[in-house]
Amino acid sequence: MYVYDSFDQKVVDERVAQFREQTERYLDGQLADEEFLPLRLQNGLYIQRHAPMLRIAIPYGLLDSTKLRKLAELTETFDKGYAHFTTRQNIQFNWPALEDVPDILAGLAQVQMHAIQTSGNCIRNTTTDQFAGVLRDEIADPRPWCELIRQWSTLHPEFAFLPRKFKIAVNGSPSSDRAAVRFHDIGLELVRNDVNELGFRVFVGGGLGRTPLVGQLIREFLPTQHLLSYLEAILRVYNLLGRRDNKYKARIKILVKALGADAFRDKVEAEWTYLKDGAATLTEAEVNRVAAHFIDPDYASLDDADALLAQQKVDNPAFAQWLSRNVHLHKKPGYAAVTLSIKKLGYAPGDCTADQMRSVAQLADEFSFGELRVSHEQNLILADVRQDRLFDLWEAAKLVGLATANIGTLSDVICCPGGDYCALANAKSIPIAESIQSRFDDLDYLYDLGDIDLNISGCMNACGHHHIGNIGILGVDKKGEEFYQVSLGGDSGQNARVGKILGPSFNADDIPDVVDKIVQVYVDHRHQDELFADTVERVGLEPFKERVYAKSH
Ligand code: HEM
Ligand code: SF4
């Protein structure tokens, strides 16, 4: 894990002190709302439906038990004892009092966390694969590159007032994109060229929101030392040409679409000629300095525990299910990466109580070198668990309600906070997630259905990634009433696709039935071992439409 040096710490501490004064002046009436607005947004503070909302960055999703315990303490002291993990590897406090925010930020600074650049028109938290650095299918660890981007982008003066917010994601596994890089303003995929040098494939102009678009490939191979200068070239072109007259057309995706990928690439390459090999070029020493923070923990030299696990699986089918759903192979023999599900029935997806945070911190200390990760699917991961301790971990996680074996299934719903918290919402989303989870609470049935991504957003801003769910649900407002539009066929991985709308929207009560019918059509049509997403791709939307909109007799 990256550890702040004295420079990082000073920047964060100074920012807390500045914001404390700014908040005091605002509360004293010396600063007007509109003067305070940019100051608070630079510190991740929104004003929401019921209270302020504070968004805290978890750089590339990496946390440790100390940070998590501090988050638990802060939610208890200053909030309602829980917080919400988002799809962007951030955590949000939904009920802080404005006057307490400086104290929250001061608490975060003690554990090297902050809320800088978590909102506003700047480069936001860079995200990555929750399994970065530990899976066998990885070309290289994306985390050092994320950290280099973090250091370069934090408080970068040239990119503090972009036309709109800007999101970068990095992925290191050629066989699987777990960071949805094609749906980011810039998506970077680590690759090797034919002489085995490491570099990046560069995608630009992906994004969700009201104009969902798949990113376009603008460079097949960018040598790693040029990473920052090339990003700088892209951002310059965007900063100069991105639209500032219309908030809804201001994202880079609109610019790339308007110019066409080829013309956009030409502009970037032209800009890059001024920057290439200049000050932003990464030296080997600099890359090594940062990479040294992401070395392997002190792994024991082990063999895979195949025999032991086979026996434990026979003895305990529920453990076997958990292994097959929540546990991933690890690059090191004898280890595994474990996903703790925070999608238990009755809890809003992404919500995590202070008690749960402490439990996870304890599990991380006991089983995974004190570290953990947050996934964009809103779950928590212990990445370095000994295989011979998986059973103990499962038992311990069960006791605290974190062992639901539903990862990747229909009940592992991604969901935004929606109308319960968010001022922009057209409809509630959490109760929809709950109604689907309670309809599909039979694990055996879920296993039979296999992997299905179900994503829910409360409005077209798409915070819950509904466009890229295999099943997507979007809250819409019709003359003051809440309705839900369903789409099918979205995919966030290498076959990136935006889902297609099924047809007219439904009211909330109908949604579990609608999902049920969609699932039945899949079961009727699937070939053996065919995944839901592949069946939808093969048979198209018609059979689903027919069943869902069939007139009842
Ligand atoms: C309650 C506070 C929130 C507000 C006010 C808010 C606001 C917005 C807005 C206005 C957009 C559209 C941006 C655009 O198209 O330019 C957006 C997009 C997004 N937000 Fe949120 N959001 C909130 C919470 C969340 C949460 C809780 C999550 C994760 C669960 C999240 C993740 C995202 C993502 C992934 C996008 C799509 C990014 C893209 O356009 O590519 N946001 N949000
Ligand atoms: S999708 Fe809409 S309702 Fe949901 S959090 Fe984002 S802005 Fe709010």
mmCIF file of N, CA and C and ligand atoms in Angstrom, residues 46 48 53 55 84-88 92 164-165 167 183 207-210 251 253 378 415-417 422 424 461-463 465, ligand 1:
data_model
loop_
_atom_site.group_PDB
_atom_site.id
_atom_site.type_symbol
_atom_site.label_atom_id
_atom_site.label_comp_id
_atom_site.label_asym_id
_atom_site.label_seq_id
_atom_site.Cartn_x
_atom_site.Cartn_y
_atom_site.Cartn_z
ATOM 1 N N TYR A 46 -21.140 17.587 -1.014
ATOM 2 C CA TYR A 46 -22.351 17.962 -1.761
ATOM 3 C C TYR A 46 -23.433 18.341 -0.755
ATOM 4 N N GLN A 48 -27.217 17.455 -0.221
ATOM 5 C CA GLN A 48 -28.157 16.466 -0.741
ATOM 6 C C GLN A 48 -29.551 16.627 -0.173
ATOM 7 N N MET A 53 -23.546 15.551 1.863
ATOM 8 C CA MET A 53 -23.015 14.219 1.564
ATOM 9 C C MET A 53 -21.521 14.397 1.310
ATOM 10 N N ARG A 55 -18.053 12.712 0.020
ATOM 11 C CA ARG A 55 -17.487 11.581 -0.741
ATOM 12 C C ARG A 55 -15.984 11.506 -0.493
ATOM 13 N N HIS A 84 -21.594 4.349 2.701
ATOM 14 C CA HIS A 84 -21.985 3.678 1.455
ATOM 15 C C HIS A 84 -20.784 3.555 0.515
ATOM 16 N N PHE A 85 -20.412 2.316 0.185
ATOM 17 C CA PHE A 85 -19.352 2.106 -0.812
ATOM 18 C C PHE A 85 -19.946 2.279 -2.203
ATOM 19 N N THR A 86 -19.285 3.072 -3.031
ATOM 20 C CA THR A 86 -19.857 3.401 -4.344
ATOM 21 C C THR A 86 -19.218 2.571 -5.456
ATOM 22 N N THR A 87 -19.714 2.783 -6.676
ATOM 23 C CA THR A 87 -19.167 2.064 -7.828
ATOM 24 C C THR A 87 -17.863 2.683 -8.332
ATOM 25 N N ARG A 88 -17.393 3.728 -7.652
ATOM 26 C CA ARG A 88 -16.140 4.345 -8.095
ATOM 27 C C ARG A 88 -15.049 4.244 -7.035
ATOM 28 N N GLN A 92 -19.122 7.080 0.784
ATOM 29 C CA GLN A 92 -19.887 8.299 1.031
ATOM 30 C C GLN A 92 -20.536 8.269 2.406
ATOM 31 N N ARG A 164 -15.698 19.349 -17.505
ATOM 32 C CA ARG A 164 -16.564 18.464 -16.709
ATOM 33 C C ARG A 164 -15.666 17.499 -15.955
ATOM 34 N N LYS A 165 -16.270 16.702 -15.065
ATOM 35 C CA LYS A 165 -15.492 15.717 -14.309
ATOM 36 C C LYS A 165 -14.778 14.723 -15.232
ATOM 37 N N LYS A 167 -12.705 10.852 -15.440
ATOM 38 C CA LYS A 167 -12.460 9.598 -14.734
ATOM 39 C C LYS A 167 -11.536 8.694 -15.535
ATOM 40 N N PHE A 183 -15.639 2.213 -20.181
ATOM 41 C CA PHE A 183 -16.693 3.165 -19.811
ATOM 42 C C PHE A 183 -16.126 4.305 -18.965
ATOM 43 N N GLY A 207 -18.271 6.323 -21.296
ATOM 44 C CA GLY A 207 -18.944 6.919 -20.137
ATOM 45 C C GLY A 207 -20.404 6.539 -20.125
ATOM 46 N N LEU A 208 -21.031 6.800 -19.008
ATOM 47 C CA LEU A 208 -22.438 6.442 -18.845
ATOM 48 C C LEU A 208 -23.271 7.723 -18.862
ATOM 49 N N GLY A 209 -24.070 7.941 -17.856
ATOM 50 C CA GLY A 209 -24.857 9.171 -17.837
ATOM 51 C C GLY A 209 -25.883 9.212 -18.950
ATOM 52 N N ARG A 210 -26.272 10.438 -19.359
ATOM 53 C CA ARG A 210 -27.383 10.502 -20.312
ATOM 54 C C ARG A 210 -26.980 10.109 -21.729
ATOM 55 N N ARG A 251 -18.785 16.373 -21.405
ATOM 56 C CA ARG A 251 -17.823 15.284 -21.154
ATOM 57 C C ARG A 251 -16.986 15.019 -22.399
ATOM 58 N N LYS A 253 -16.492 12.380 -23.890
ATOM 59 C CA LYS A 253 -17.122 11.441 -24.826
ATOM 60 C C LYS A 253 -17.854 12.187 -25.944
ATOM 61 N N GLN A 378 -19.324 -2.942 -5.394
ATOM 62 C CA GLN A 378 -19.699 -2.580 -4.019
ATOM 63 C C GLN A 378 -19.548 -3.740 -3.035
ATOM 64 N N CYS A 415 -26.171 -0.881 -6.994
ATOM 65 C CA CYS A 415 -27.294 0.042 -6.835
ATOM 66 C C CYS A 415 -26.816 1.398 -6.326
ATOM 67 N N CYS A 416 -27.337 2.459 -6.907
ATOM 68 C CA CYS A 416 -26.997 3.798 -6.418
ATOM 69 C C CYS A 416 -27.894 4.130 -5.218
ATOM 70 N N PRO A 417 -27.637 5.211 -4.483
ATOM 71 C CA PRO A 417 -28.478 5.513 -3.319
ATOM 72 C C PRO A 417 -29.899 5.932 -3.689
ATOM 73 N N CYS A 422 -30.519 10.832 -2.636
ATOM 74 C CA CYS A 422 -29.926 11.681 -3.659
ATOM 75 C C CYS A 422 -30.918 12.703 -4.186
ATOM 76 N N LEU A 424 -30.883 14.257 -6.904
ATOM 77 C CA LEU A 424 -31.095 14.212 -8.353
ATOM 78 C C LEU A 424 -32.018 13.079 -8.769
ATOM 79 N N ASN A 461 -28.311 9.713 -14.608
ATOM 80 C CA ASN A 461 -26.883 9.926 -14.374
ATOM 81 C C ASN A 461 -26.109 8.617 -14.275
ATOM 82 N N ALA A 462 -26.815 7.547 -13.988
ATOM 83 C CA ALA A 462 -26.252 6.201 -14.139
ATOM 84 C C ALA A 462 -25.173 5.843 -13.124
ATOM 85 N N CYS A 463 -25.285 6.384 -11.910
ATOM 86 C CA CYS A 463 -24.291 6.058 -10.881
ATOM 87 C C CYS A 463 -24.274 4.567 -10.568
ATOM 88 N N HIS A 465 -24.572 2.305 -12.761
ATOM 89 C CA HIS A 465 -24.100 1.573 -13.961
ATOM 90 C C HIS A 465 -25.221 0.774 -14.641
HETATM 91 C C1 HEM B 1 -25.954 11.122 -3.815
HETATM 92 C C2 HEM B 1 -24.967 11.717 -4.415
HETATM 93 C C3 HEM B 1 -24.622 11.640 -5.882
HETATM 94 C C4 HEM B 1 -24.766 12.610 -6.793
HETATM 95 C C5 HEM B 1 -25.329 14.002 -6.574
HETATM 96 C C6 HEM B 1 -24.256 12.118 -8.046
HETATM 97 C C7 HEM B 1 -24.243 12.836 -9.224
HETATM 98 C C8 HEM B 1 -23.891 12.327 -10.444
HETATM 99 C C9 HEM B 1 -24.046 12.996 -11.705
HETATM 100 C C10 HEM B 1 -24.627 14.398 -11.885
HETATM 101 C C11 HEM B 1 -23.594 12.178 -12.675
HETATM 102 C C12 HEM B 1 -23.605 12.421 -14.185
HETATM 103 C C13 HEM B 1 -22.377 13.036 -14.640
HETATM 104 C C14 HEM B 1 -22.273 13.322 -16.097
HETATM 105 O O1 HEM B 1 -22.842 12.612 -16.942
HETATM 106 O O2 HEM B 1 -21.572 14.259 -16.432
HETATM 107 C C15 HEM B 1 -23.124 10.984 -12.017
HETATM 108 C C16 HEM B 1 -22.562 9.924 -12.663
HETATM 109 C C17 HEM B 1 -22.019 8.841 -12.011
HETATM 110 N N1 HEM B 1 -21.937 8.643 -10.651
HETATM 111 FE FE1 HEM B 1 -22.884 9.716 -9.261
HETATM 112 N N2 HEM B 1 -23.824 10.859 -7.871
HETATM 113 C C18 HEM B 1 -24.027 10.519 -6.565
HETATM 114 C C19 HEM B 1 -23.731 9.325 -5.977
HETATM 115 C C20 HEM B 1 -23.055 8.316 -6.611
HETATM 116 C C21 HEM B 1 -22.907 7.022 -6.044
HETATM 117 C C22 HEM B 1 -23.385 6.600 -4.669
HETATM 118 C C23 HEM B 1 -22.234 6.302 -6.953
HETATM 119 C C24 HEM B 1 -21.927 4.848 -6.872
HETATM 120 C C25 HEM B 1 -22.810 3.957 -6.354
HETATM 121 C C26 HEM B 1 -21.896 7.162 -8.069
HETATM 122 C C27 HEM B 1 -21.187 6.800 -9.210
HETATM 123 C C28 HEM B 1 -21.357 7.422 -10.431
HETATM 124 C C29 HEM B 1 -21.006 6.836 -11.711
HETATM 125 C C30 HEM B 1 -20.305 5.498 -11.916
HETATM 126 C C31 HEM B 1 -21.422 7.726 -12.701
HETATM 127 C C32 HEM B 1 -21.318 7.540 -14.201
HETATM 128 C C33 HEM B 1 -20.061 8.076 -14.680
HETATM 129 C C34 HEM B 1 -20.041 8.391 -16.137
HETATM 130 O O3 HEM B 1 -20.726 9.315 -16.563
HETATM 131 O O4 HEM B 1 -19.310 7.745 -16.848
HETATM 132 N N3 HEM B 1 -22.434 8.376 -7.827
HETATM 133 N N4 HEM B 1 -23.318 11.105 -10.654
#
